[in-house]
PDB file of C-alpha atoms in Angstrom:
ATOM      1  CA  UNK A   1       0.000   0.000   0.000  1.00 47.00           C
ATOM      2  CA  UNK A   2       2.847   2.384   0.826  1.00 51.00           C
ATOM      3  CA  UNK A   3       4.526   1.676  -2.522  1.00 54.00           C
ATOM      4  CA  UNK A   4       1.238   2.321  -4.299  1.00 49.00           C
ATOM      5  CA  UNK A   5       0.813   5.689  -2.568  1.00 46.00           C
ATOM      6  CA  UNK A   6       4.398   6.718  -3.250  1.00 54.00           C
ATOM      7  CA  UNK A   7       3.846   6.349  -7.006  1.00 53.00           C
ATOM      8  CA  UNK A   8       0.775   8.597  -7.005  1.00 47.00           C
ATOM      9  CA  UNK A   9       0.948  12.341  -7.723  1.00 54.00           C
ATOM     10  CA  UNK A  10       1.012  14.500  -4.596  1.00 48.00           C
ATOM     11  CA  UNK A  11      -2.581  15.724  -5.031  1.00 50.00           C
ATOM     12  CA  UNK A  12      -4.114  12.260  -5.412  1.00 50.00           C
ATOM     13  CA  UNK A  13      -2.002  10.910  -2.572  1.00 49.00           C
ATOM     14  CA  UNK A  14      -3.225  13.706  -0.309  1.00 53.00           C
ATOM     15  CA  UNK A  15      -6.865  13.090  -1.266  1.00 56.00           C
ATOM     16  CA  UNK A  16      -6.593   9.360  -0.569  1.00 51.00           C
ATOM     17  CA  UNK A  17      -5.017   9.985   2.824  1.00 56.00           C
ATOM     18  CA  UNK A  18      -7.758  12.447   3.760  1.00 62.00           C
ATOM     19  CA  UNK A  19     -10.378   9.984   2.559  1.00 63.00           C
ATOM     20  CA  UNK A  20      -8.915   7.290   4.816  1.00 66.00           C
ATOM     21  CA  UNK A  21      -9.477   9.547   7.822  1.00 72.00           C
ATOM     22  CA  UNK A  22     -13.201   8.860   7.488  1.00 73.00           C
ATOM     23  CA  UNK A  23     -12.470   5.514   9.110  1.00 76.00           C
ATOM     24  CA  UNK A  24     -11.937   7.307  12.412  1.00 80.00           C
ATOM     25  CA  UNK A  25     -15.315   8.986  12.002  1.00 81.00           C
ATOM     26  CA  UNK A  26     -17.033   5.614  11.676  1.00 84.00           C
ATOM     27  CA  UNK A  27     -15.186   4.359  14.764  1.00 85.00           C
ATOM     28  CA  UNK A  28     -16.246   7.373  16.814  1.00 89.00           C
ATOM     29  CA  UNK A  29     -19.798   6.104  17.688  1.00 91.00           C
ATOM     30  CA  UNK A  30     -18.369   2.931  19.195  1.00 91.00           C
ATOM     31  CA  UNK A  31     -15.895   4.790  21.384  1.00 90.00           C
ATOM     32  CA  UNK A  32     -18.544   7.263  22.504  1.00 92.00           C
ATOM     33  CA  UNK A  33     -20.955   4.435  23.392  1.00 92.00           C
ATOM     34  CA  UNK A  34     -18.152   2.569  25.182  1.00 91.00           C
ATOM     35  CA  UNK A  35     -17.171   5.620  27.227  1.00 92.00           C
ATOM     36  CA  UNK A  36     -20.746   6.473  28.231  1.00 91.00           C
ATOM     37  CA  UNK A  37     -22.307   3.026  28.727  1.00 91.00           C
ATOM     38  CA  UNK A  38     -19.347   0.864  29.774  1.00 90.00           C
ATOM     39  CA  UNK A  39     -16.212   2.669  30.913  1.00 92.00           C
ATOM     40  CA  UNK A  40     -17.983   5.315  32.998  1.00 93.00           C
ATOM     41  CA  UNK A  41     -20.240   2.777  34.818  1.00 92.00           C
ATOM     42  CA  UNK A  42     -17.203   0.606  35.565  1.00 92.00           C
ATOM     43  CA  UNK A  43     -15.212   3.504  36.994  1.00 94.00           C
ATOM     44  CA  UNK A  44     -18.227   4.776  38.949  1.00 94.00           C
ATOM     45  CA  UNK A  45     -18.807   1.288  40.383  1.00 94.00           C
ATOM     46  CA  UNK A  46     -15.189   1.167  41.556  1.00 95.00           C
ATOM     47  CA  UNK A  47     -15.699   4.587  43.151  1.00 95.00           C
ATOM     48  CA  UNK A  48     -18.895   3.463  44.912  1.00 94.00           C
ATOM     49  CA  UNK A  49     -17.075   0.469  46.387  1.00 94.00           C
ATOM     50  CA  UNK A  50     -15.041   2.911  48.509  1.00 95.00           C
ATOM     51  CA  UNK A  51     -18.089   4.813  49.788  1.00 94.00           C
ATOM     52  CA  UNK A  52     -20.966   4.175  52.191  1.00 92.00           C
ATOM     53  CA  UNK A  53     -23.769   4.962  49.718  1.00 91.00           C
ATOM     54  CA  UNK A  54     -26.978   3.087  50.510  1.00 89.00           C
ATOM     55  CA  UNK A  55     -30.729   3.529  50.669  1.00 88.00           C
ATOM     56  CA  UNK A  56     -32.104   6.628  48.961  1.00 85.00           C
ATOM     57  CA  UNK A  57     -29.242   8.888  49.953  1.00 84.00           C
ATOM     58  CA  UNK A  58     -27.678  11.102  47.280  1.00 81.00           C
ATOM     59  CA  UNK A  59     -24.456  11.850  49.132  1.00 84.00           C
ATOM     60  CA  UNK A  60     -21.831   9.472  50.416  1.00 86.00           C
ATOM     61  CA  UNK A  61     -18.602   9.413  52.430  1.00 91.00           C
ATOM     62  CA  UNK A  62     -15.344   7.718  51.565  1.00 94.00           C
ATOM     63  CA  UNK A  63     -14.672   4.670  53.769  1.00 92.00           C
ATOM     64  CA  UNK A  64     -11.542   3.268  52.143  1.00 91.00           C
ATOM     65  CA  UNK A  65     -11.310  -0.531  52.072  1.00 93.00           C
ATOM     66  CA  UNK A  66     -13.945  -1.015  54.779  1.00 94.00           C
ATOM     67  CA  UNK A  67     -16.454  -2.496  52.310  1.00 94.00           C
ATOM     68  CA  UNK A  68     -13.913  -5.013  51.036  1.00 95.00           C
ATOM     69  CA  UNK A  69     -12.950  -6.098  54.550  1.00 94.00           C
ATOM     70  CA  UNK A  70     -16.569  -6.515  55.596  1.00 94.00           C
ATOM     71  CA  UNK A  71     -17.712  -8.381  52.486  1.00 95.00           C
ATOM     72  CA  UNK A  72     -15.061 -11.069  52.979  1.00 92.00           C
ATOM     73  CA  UNK A  73     -16.644 -11.753  56.367  1.00 92.00           C
ATOM     74  CA  UNK A  74     -20.137 -11.852  54.873  1.00 93.00           C
ATOM     75  CA  UNK A  75     -21.407 -15.453  54.925  1.00 95.00           C
ATOM     76  CA  UNK A  76     -23.993 -14.750  52.232  1.00 95.00           C
ATOM     77  CA  UNK A  77     -21.386 -13.394  49.819  1.00 96.00           C
ATOM     78  CA  UNK A  78     -19.064 -16.325  50.407  1.00 95.00           C
ATOM     79  CA  UNK A  79     -21.942 -18.736  49.849  1.00 96.00           C
ATOM     80  CA  UNK A  80     -22.830 -16.962  46.599  1.00 96.00           C
ATOM     81  CA  UNK A  81     -19.239 -17.403  45.398  1.00 96.00           C
ATOM     82  CA  UNK A  82     -19.213 -21.126  46.197  1.00 96.00           C
ATOM     83  CA  UNK A  83     -22.670 -21.596  44.656  1.00 96.00           C
ATOM     84  CA  UNK A  84     -21.557 -19.878  41.461  1.00 97.00           C
ATOM     85  CA  UNK A  85     -18.554 -22.148  41.010  1.00 96.00           C
ATOM     86  CA  UNK A  86     -20.515 -25.284  41.933  1.00 96.00           C
ATOM     87  CA  UNK A  87     -23.244 -24.527  39.386  1.00 96.00           C
ATOM     88  CA  UNK A  88     -20.697 -23.678  36.686  1.00 96.00           C
ATOM     89  CA  UNK A  89     -18.538 -26.776  37.203  1.00 96.00           C
ATOM     90  CA  UNK A  90     -21.534 -29.137  37.292  1.00 96.00           C
ATOM     91  CA  UNK A  91     -22.861 -27.795  33.979  1.00 95.00           C
ATOM     92  CA  UNK A  92     -19.581 -27.147  32.125  1.00 96.00           C
ATOM     93  CA  UNK A  93     -17.922 -30.555  32.515  1.00 95.00           C
ATOM     94  CA  UNK A  94     -20.726 -32.510  30.786  1.00 95.00           C
ATOM     95  CA  UNK A  95     -21.228 -29.591  28.377  1.00 96.00           C
ATOM     96  CA  UNK A  96     -17.658 -29.631  27.032  1.00 95.00           C
ATOM     97  CA  UNK A  97     -17.588 -33.443  27.077  1.00 95.00           C
ATOM     98  CA  UNK A  98     -20.760 -33.823  25.011  1.00 95.00           C
ATOM     99  CA  UNK A  99     -19.731 -30.970  22.699  1.00 95.00           C
ATOM    100  CA  UNK A 100     -16.377 -32.636  21.976  1.00 94.00           C
ATOM    101  CA  UNK A 101     -18.114 -35.948  21.298  1.00 93.00           C
ATOM    102  CA  UNK A 102     -20.701 -34.431  18.941  1.00 93.00           C
ATOM    103  CA  UNK A 103     -18.125 -32.307  17.133  1.00 92.00           C
ATOM    104  CA  UNK A 104     -15.945 -35.390  16.607  1.00 90.00           C
ATOM    105  CA  UNK A 105     -18.925 -37.284  15.146  1.00 90.00           C
ATOM    106  CA  UNK A 106     -20.043 -34.424  12.907  1.00 89.00           C
ATOM    107  CA  UNK A 107     -16.563 -33.960  11.418  1.00 87.00           C
ATOM    108  CA  UNK A 108     -15.597 -37.633  11.120  1.00 82.00           C
ATOM    109  CA  UNK A 109     -14.987 -38.442   7.465  1.00 75.00           C
ATOM    110  CA  UNK A 110     -15.458 -42.178   7.999  1.00 76.00           C
ATOM    111  CA  UNK A 111     -18.905 -41.863   9.575  1.00 76.00           C
ATOM    112  CA  UNK A 112     -20.271 -39.479   6.919  1.00 77.00           C
ATOM    113  CA  UNK A 113     -23.279 -38.655   9.033  1.00 79.00           C
ATOM    114  CA  UNK A 114     -26.279 -37.267   7.190  1.00 83.00           C
ATOM    115  CA  UNK A 115     -28.433 -34.388   8.334  1.00 82.00           C
ATOM    116  CA  UNK A 116     -25.745 -32.841  10.540  1.00 84.00           C
ATOM    117  CA  UNK A 117     -27.028 -29.356   9.667  1.00 86.00           C
ATOM    118  CA  UNK A 118     -30.486 -30.273  10.975  1.00 89.00           C
ATOM    119  CA  UNK A 119     -29.089 -31.633  14.231  1.00 88.00           C
ATOM    120  CA  UNK A 120     -26.920 -28.547  14.715  1.00 88.00           C
ATOM    121  CA  UNK A 121     -30.057 -26.415  14.489  1.00 90.00           C
ATOM    122  CA  UNK A 122     -31.904 -28.663  16.958  1.00 92.00           C
ATOM    123  CA  UNK A 123     -29.011 -28.607  19.428  1.00 92.00           C
ATOM    124  CA  UNK A 124     -28.717 -24.818  19.158  1.00 92.00           C
ATOM    125  CA  UNK A 125     -32.443 -24.090  19.593  1.00 92.00           C
ATOM    126  CA  UNK A 126     -32.416 -24.098  23.446  1.00 92.00           C
ATOM    127  CA  UNK A 127     -29.968 -21.202  23.308  1.00 91.00           C
ATOM    128  CA  UNK A 128     -32.503 -19.116  21.389  1.00 92.00           C
ATOM    129  CA  UNK A 129     -35.387 -19.673  23.819  1.00 91.00           C
ATOM    130  CA  UNK A 130     -35.694 -16.897  26.387  1.00 91.00           C
ATOM    131  CA  UNK A 131     -34.582 -17.653  29.933  1.00 92.00           C
ATOM    132  CA  UNK A 132     -38.028 -16.769  31.290  1.00 92.00           C
ATOM    133  CA  UNK A 133     -39.686 -19.378  29.066  1.00 94.00           C
ATOM    134  CA  UNK A 134     -37.129 -22.020  30.031  1.00 95.00           C
ATOM    135  CA  UNK A 135     -37.571 -21.290  33.751  1.00 94.00           C
ATOM    136  CA  UNK A 136     -41.370 -21.572  33.501  1.00 94.00           C
ATOM    137  CA  UNK A 137     -41.047 -24.809  31.526  1.00 95.00           C
ATOM    138  CA  UNK A 138     -38.735 -26.519  34.021  1.00 96.00           C
ATOM    139  CA  UNK A 139     -40.645 -25.192  37.012  1.00 95.00           C
ATOM    140  CA  UNK A 140     -43.755 -26.875  35.623  1.00 95.00           C
ATOM    141  CA  UNK A 141     -41.873 -30.087  34.766  1.00 95.00           C
ATOM    142  CA  UNK A 142     -40.449 -30.513  38.269  1.00 95.00           C
ATOM    143  CA  UNK A 143     -43.347 -29.060  40.265  1.00 93.00           C
ATOM    144  CA  UNK A 144     -44.620 -30.843  43.353  1.00 91.00           C
ATOM    145  CA  UNK A 145     -46.630 -33.057  43.655  1.00 88.00           C
ATOM    146  CA  UNK A 146     -48.289 -33.375  40.221  1.00 89.00           C
ATOM    147  CA  UNK A 147     -45.517 -32.276  37.897  1.00 91.00           C
ATOM    148  CA  UNK A 148     -44.864 -34.351  34.745  1.00 94.00           C
ATOM    149  CA  UNK A 149     -41.543 -35.672  36.125  1.00 94.00           C
ATOM    150  CA  UNK A 150     -43.184 -36.863  39.345  1.00 93.00           C
ATOM    151  CA  UNK A 151     -46.030 -38.514  37.438  1.00 94.00           C
ATOM    152  CA  UNK A 152     -43.592 -40.191  35.060  1.00 94.00           C
ATOM    153  CA  UNK A 153     -41.409 -41.557  37.871  1.00 93.00           C
ATOM    154  CA  UNK A 154     -44.418 -42.833  39.800  1.00 93.00           C
ATOM    155  CA  UNK A 155     -46.040 -44.457  36.762  1.00 93.00           C
ATOM    156  CA  UNK A 156     -42.733 -46.160  35.963  1.00 92.00           C
ATOM    157  CA  UNK A 157     -42.623 -47.380  39.598  1.00 91.00           C
ATOM    158  CA  UNK A 158     -39.223 -45.756  40.093  1.00 92.00           C
ATOM    159  CA  UNK A 159     -40.464 -43.823  43.136  1.00 89.00           C
ATOM    160  CA  UNK A 160     -43.404 -44.543  45.417  1.00 89.00           C
ATOM    161  CA  UNK A 161     -44.266 -40.941  46.307  1.00 92.00           C
ATOM    162  CA  UNK A 162     -43.712 -37.503  44.726  1.00 92.00           C
ATOM    163  CA  UNK A 163     -40.326 -35.835  45.099  1.00 93.00           C
ATOM    164  CA  UNK A 164     -40.066 -32.142  45.984  1.00 93.00           C
ATOM    165  CA  UNK A 165     -37.238 -31.443  43.537  1.00 93.00           C
ATOM    166  CA  UNK A 166     -37.278 -27.672  44.007  1.00 93.00           C
ATOM    167  CA  UNK A 167     -37.288 -27.939  47.801  1.00 92.00           C
ATOM    168  CA  UNK A 168     -34.031 -29.868  47.846  1.00 93.00           C
ATOM    169  CA  UNK A 169     -30.760 -27.917  47.757  1.00 94.00           C
ATOM    170  CA  UNK A 170     -28.866 -30.354  45.565  1.00 93.00           C
ATOM    171  CA  UNK A 171     -31.975 -31.164  43.551  1.00 93.00           C
ATOM    172  CA  UNK A 172     -32.400 -27.499  42.681  1.00 95.00           C
ATOM    173  CA  UNK A 173     -28.694 -27.120  41.925  1.00 96.00           C
ATOM    174  CA  UNK A 174     -28.853 -30.147  39.629  1.00 96.00           C
ATOM    175  CA  UNK A 175     -31.855 -28.718  37.752  1.00 96.00           C
ATOM    176  CA  UNK A 176     -30.251 -25.275  37.352  1.00 96.00           C
ATOM    177  CA  UNK A 177     -26.988 -26.843  36.167  1.00 96.00           C
ATOM    178  CA  UNK A 178     -28.842 -29.083  33.726  1.00 96.00           C
ATOM    179  CA  UNK A 179     -30.706 -26.092  32.290  1.00 96.00           C
ATOM    180  CA  UNK A 180     -27.437 -24.223  31.785  1.00 96.00           C
ATOM    181  CA  UNK A 181     -25.913 -27.309  30.164  1.00 96.00           C
ATOM    182  CA  UNK A 182     -28.969 -27.848  27.941  1.00 96.00           C
ATOM    183  CA  UNK A 183     -29.050 -24.228  26.800  1.00 95.00           C
ATOM    184  CA  UNK A 184     -25.350 -23.907  25.928  1.00 95.00           C
ATOM    185  CA  UNK A 185     -24.004 -27.275  24.754  1.00 95.00           C
ATOM    186  CA  UNK A 186     -25.326 -26.632  21.234  1.00 94.00           C
ATOM    187  CA  UNK A 187     -23.391 -23.397  20.837  1.00 94.00           C
ATOM    188  CA  UNK A 188     -20.265 -25.011  22.278  1.00 95.00           C
ATOM    189  CA  UNK A 189     -20.646 -27.863  19.771  1.00 95.00           C
ATOM    190  CA  UNK A 190     -20.907 -25.465  16.821  1.00 94.00           C
ATOM    191  CA  UNK A 191     -17.813 -23.549  17.951  1.00 95.00           C
ATOM    192  CA  UNK A 192     -15.805 -26.774  18.286  1.00 95.00           C
ATOM    193  CA  UNK A 193     -17.038 -28.050  14.911  1.00 94.00           C
ATOM    194  CA  UNK A 194     -15.843 -24.801  13.316  1.00 93.00           C
ATOM    195  CA  UNK A 195     -12.485 -25.233  15.032  1.00 93.00           C
ATOM    196  CA  UNK A 196     -12.070 -28.822  13.812  1.00 92.00           C
ATOM    197  CA  UNK A 197     -13.055 -27.879  10.258  1.00 91.00           C
ATOM    198  CA  UNK A 198     -10.308 -25.228  10.225  1.00 90.00           C
ATOM    199  CA  UNK A 199      -7.647 -27.931  10.753  1.00 89.00           C
ATOM    200  CA  UNK A 200      -5.827 -29.009   7.594  1.00 88.00           C
ATOM    201  CA  UNK A 201      -7.519 -32.177   6.291  1.00 86.00           C
ATOM    202  CA  UNK A 202      -4.199 -33.547   5.016  1.00 87.00           C
ATOM    203  CA  UNK A 203      -3.185 -34.165   8.631  1.00 88.00           C
ATOM    204  CA  UNK A 204      -6.169 -36.462   9.174  1.00 85.00           C
ATOM    205  CA  UNK A 205      -5.629 -38.191   5.841  1.00 83.00           C
ATOM    206  CA  UNK A 206      -1.957 -38.822   6.641  1.00 87.00           C
ATOM    207  CA  UNK A 207      -2.848 -40.250  10.041  1.00 86.00           C
ATOM    208  CA  UNK A 208      -5.459 -42.573   8.534  1.00 82.00           C
ATOM    209  CA  UNK A 209      -2.955 -43.763   5.902  1.00 85.00           C
ATOM    210  CA  UNK A 210      -0.472 -44.503   8.704  1.00 85.00           C
ATOM    211  CA  UNK A 211      -3.093 -46.735  10.333  1.00 84.00           C
ATOM    212  CA  UNK A 212      -4.314 -44.481  13.150  1.00 82.00           C
ATOM    213  CA  UNK A 213      -7.809 -45.219  14.435  1.00 85.00           C
ATOM    214  CA  UNK A 214     -10.444 -42.590  15.235  1.00 83.00           C
ATOM    215  CA  UNK A 215      -9.489 -42.341  18.912  1.00 86.00           C
ATOM    216  CA  UNK A 216      -5.817 -41.820  18.094  1.00 88.00           C
ATOM    217  CA  UNK A 217      -6.617 -39.187  15.454  1.00 87.00           C
ATOM    218  CA  UNK A 218      -8.844 -37.283  17.856  1.00 89.00           C
ATOM    219  CA  UNK A 219      -6.459 -37.547  20.822  1.00 89.00           C
ATOM    220  CA  UNK A 220      -3.154 -36.904  19.025  1.00 89.00           C
ATOM    221  CA  UNK A 221      -4.195 -34.523  16.241  1.00 90.00           C
ATOM    222  CA  UNK A 222      -7.591 -32.957  16.834  1.00 91.00           C
ATOM    223  CA  UNK A 223      -7.326 -32.111  20.543  1.00 92.00           C
ATOM    224  CA  UNK A 224      -3.809 -30.558  20.446  1.00 91.00           C
ATOM    225  CA  UNK A 225      -4.719 -28.360  17.448  1.00 92.00           C
ATOM    226  CA  UNK A 226      -8.077 -27.507  19.017  1.00 93.00           C
ATOM    227  CA  UNK A 227      -6.538 -26.058  22.193  1.00 93.00           C
ATOM    228  CA  UNK A 228      -7.072 -22.381  21.223  1.00 92.00           C
ATOM    229  CA  UNK A 229     -10.781 -23.036  20.567  1.00 94.00           C
ATOM    230  CA  UNK A 230     -11.139 -25.048  23.782  1.00 94.00           C
ATOM    231  CA  UNK A 231      -9.450 -22.192  25.657  1.00 94.00           C
ATOM    232  CA  UNK A 232     -11.853 -19.689  24.098  1.00 94.00           C
ATOM    233  CA  UNK A 233     -14.810 -21.878  25.068  1.00 95.00           C
ATOM    234  CA  UNK A 234     -13.494 -22.369  28.592  1.00 94.00           C
ATOM    235  CA  UNK A 235     -12.851 -18.669  29.229  1.00 95.00           C
ATOM    236  CA  UNK A 236     -16.147 -17.456  27.749  1.00 95.00           C
ATOM    237  CA  UNK A 237     -18.062 -20.149  29.642  1.00 95.00           C
ATOM    238  CA  UNK A 238     -16.275 -19.245  32.872  1.00 95.00           C
ATOM    239  CA  UNK A 239     -17.066 -15.548  32.498  1.00 95.00           C
ATOM    240  CA  UNK A 240     -20.674 -16.348  31.603  1.00 94.00           C
ATOM    241  CA  UNK A 241     -20.911 -18.754  34.538  1.00 95.00           C
ATOM    242  CA  UNK A 242     -19.628 -16.136  36.966  1.00 95.00           C
ATOM    243  CA  UNK A 243     -22.383 -13.817  35.731  1.00 95.00           C
ATOM    244  CA  UNK A 244     -25.104 -16.481  36.010  1.00 95.00           C
ATOM    245  CA  UNK A 245     -28.334 -14.785  37.015  1.00 95.00           C
ATOM    246  CA  UNK A 246     -31.499 -15.352  34.982  1.00 93.00           C
ATOM    247  CA  UNK A 247     -32.183 -19.090  35.396  1.00 95.00           C
ATOM    248  CA  UNK A 248     -31.618 -19.432  39.184  1.00 95.00           C
ATOM    249  CA  UNK A 249     -33.371 -16.096  39.788  1.00 95.00           C
ATOM    250  CA  UNK A 250     -36.452 -16.929  37.717  1.00 94.00           C
ATOM    251  CA  UNK A 251     -36.660 -20.577  38.774  1.00 94.00           C
ATOM    252  CA  UNK A 252     -36.378 -20.356  42.582  1.00 92.00           C
ATOM    253  CA  UNK A 253     -35.040 -16.865  43.360  1.00 93.00           C
ATOM    254  CA  UNK A 254     -31.939 -18.493  44.833  1.00 92.00           C
ATOM    255  CA  UNK A 255     -33.865 -20.859  47.114  1.00 92.00           C
ATOM    256  CA  UNK A 256     -34.080 -23.255  48.854  1.00 92.00           C
ATOM    257  CA  UNK A 257     -31.867 -21.970  51.652  1.00 93.00           C
ATOM    258  CA  UNK A 258     -29.924 -19.770  49.181  1.00 93.00           C
ATOM    259  CA  UNK A 259     -28.498 -22.906  47.555  1.00 94.00           C
ATOM    260  CA  UNK A 260     -28.624 -21.332  44.069  1.00 95.00           C
ATOM    261  CA  UNK A 261     -27.806 -17.765  45.100  1.00 96.00           C
ATOM    262  CA  UNK A 262     -25.114 -16.653  42.645  1.00 96.00           C
ATOM    263  CA  UNK A 263     -22.782 -13.663  42.781  1.00 97.00           C
ATOM    264  CA  UNK A 264     -24.859 -11.771  40.213  1.00 96.00           C
ATOM    265  CA  UNK A 265     -28.019 -12.418  42.250  1.00 96.00           C
ATOM    266  CA  UNK A 266     -26.265 -11.276  45.418  1.00 96.00           C
ATOM    267  CA  UNK A 267     -25.282  -8.029  43.682  1.00 96.00           C
ATOM    268  CA  UNK A 268     -28.816  -7.509  42.400  1.00 96.00           C
ATOM    269  CA  UNK A 269     -30.428  -8.116  45.791  1.00 95.00           C
ATOM    270  CA  UNK A 270     -27.991  -5.824  47.572  1.00 94.00           C
ATOM    271  CA  UNK A 271     -28.536  -2.983  45.109  1.00 93.00           C
ATOM    272  CA  UNK A 272     -32.240  -3.140  44.304  1.00 90.00           C
ATOM    273  CA  UNK A 273     -33.983  -4.777  47.263  1.00 86.00           C
ATOM    274  CA  UNK A 274     -34.138  -4.193  51.005  1.00 83.00           C
ATOM    275  CA  UNK A 275     -31.729  -1.557  52.285  1.00 83.00           C
ATOM    276  CA  UNK A 276     -30.372  -0.842  48.762  1.00 90.00           C
ATOM    277  CA  UNK A 277     -26.740  -1.257  49.762  1.00 93.00           C
ATOM    278  CA  UNK A 278     -25.160   0.188  46.649  1.00 94.00           C
ATOM    279  CA  UNK A 279     -21.741   0.241  48.287  1.00 94.00           C
ATOM    280  CA  UNK A 280     -21.889  -3.502  49.009  1.00 95.00           C
ATOM    281  CA  UNK A 281     -23.194  -4.273  45.524  1.00 96.00           C
ATOM    282  CA  UNK A 282     -20.430  -2.192  43.954  1.00 96.00           C
ATOM    283  CA  UNK A 283     -17.798  -3.949  46.074  1.00 96.00           C
ATOM    284  CA  UNK A 284     -19.111  -7.375  45.050  1.00 96.00           C
ATOM    285  CA  UNK A 285     -19.140  -6.247  41.401  1.00 96.00           C
ATOM    286  CA  UNK A 286     -15.488  -5.186  41.569  1.00 96.00           C
ATOM    287  CA  UNK A 287     -14.561  -8.494  43.188  1.00 96.00           C
ATOM    288  CA  UNK A 288     -16.472 -10.339  40.457  1.00 96.00           C
ATOM    289  CA  UNK A 289     -14.457  -8.430  37.850  1.00 95.00           C
ATOM    290  CA  UNK A 290     -11.183  -9.215  39.626  1.00 96.00           C
ATOM    291  CA  UNK A 291     -12.055 -12.919  39.913  1.00 96.00           C
ATOM    292  CA  UNK A 292     -12.901 -13.042  36.199  1.00 95.00           C
ATOM    293  CA  UNK A 293      -9.617 -11.382  35.240  1.00 95.00           C
ATOM    294  CA  UNK A 294      -7.493 -13.537  37.543  1.00 96.00           C
ATOM    295  CA  UNK A 295      -9.061 -16.849  36.502  1.00 96.00           C
ATOM    296  CA  UNK A 296      -8.943 -15.955  32.798  1.00 94.00           C
ATOM    297  CA  UNK A 297      -5.257 -15.051  33.138  1.00 94.00           C
ATOM    298  CA  UNK A 298      -4.553 -18.324  34.951  1.00 95.00           C
ATOM    299  CA  UNK A 299      -6.279 -20.298  32.186  1.00 93.00           C
ATOM    300  CA  UNK A 300      -4.290 -18.492  29.489  1.00 92.00           C
ATOM    301  CA  UNK A 301      -1.056 -19.200  31.355  1.00 91.00           C
ATOM    302  CA  UNK A 302      -1.931 -22.860  31.868  1.00 89.00           C
ATOM    303  CA  UNK A 303      -2.799 -23.404  28.223  1.00 85.00           C
ATOM    304  CA  UNK A 304       0.250 -21.521  26.964  1.00 80.00           C
ATOM    305  CA  UNK A 305       2.436 -23.532  29.328  1.00 69.00           C
ATOM    306  CA  UNK A 306       0.994 -26.845  28.165  1.00 64.00           C
ATOM    307  CA  UNK A 307       1.433 -25.766  24.533  1.00 58.00           C
ATOM    308  CA  UNK A 308       5.126 -25.015  25.095  1.00 60.00           C
ATOM    309  CA  UNK A 309       5.644 -28.392  26.783  1.00 59.00           C
ATOM    310  CA  UNK A 310       3.894 -30.081  23.872  1.00 56.00           C
ATOM    311  CA  UNK A 311       6.115 -28.193  21.427  1.00 53.00           C
ATOM    312  CA  UNK A 312       9.254 -29.399  23.167  1.00 52.00           C
TER     313      UNK A 312
END
């Protein structure tokens, strides 16, 4: 491009350079929206975490790190952190496992499965359904005592009396985790399929010619080359899991016994219900941001370290 511009007359070169400046004009709306709707709220939230703003007050006093010291001693906040990680781990492990299995089947040349496009659409559909609809659906399915799941289990003589699924802590956690798994495994599958299809086919063909079976091809070729996509999936799922809010909030409002109270729900309840503790909510929000950054950095370091060991 520089050589092309150098050969142009001075006038045309100047006009092209001035024309290219319009690119900055088109970028301006994004930066303005980012400053107003993202950067400013983030900075203001950090500021609020060092104040005592609560209730309907319009003025506040600086309290330093008092909010951070007190929130670490808050049993409800610590329970929300543990709940968030429990719900994420329970849904992500089967999610990534099933997604890897389906992506391996869909891209296997030997199997030559038909209708993979149709199944991709079916698997992705739960992700399109609104969280409110999904919560109502599963609340009806597992309702007590005459919900469809209870009737099915009793008619099949698996249980003798109805089970109060949504009154059990681990039962509710299992349902919330299953919903998250069901809603997101389709998208994870599509991302992994795209990653596998970007791998050079000659590598698979050479492995098959050398006598490698499907398991060896997937373990020794597909998985190592798929690490960047798996890392992307892991990080985005982790960040989304830390911000989990809609399903546990709409399904049981964090009950029973706050067993599905997540960090996002804790922030919401502190800010918009009861005493309206904006300072506590802001502090929890900053901690949520820090946890997301730290864990994402750790994952990047772990994957980069394993890649270097594999390269050696």
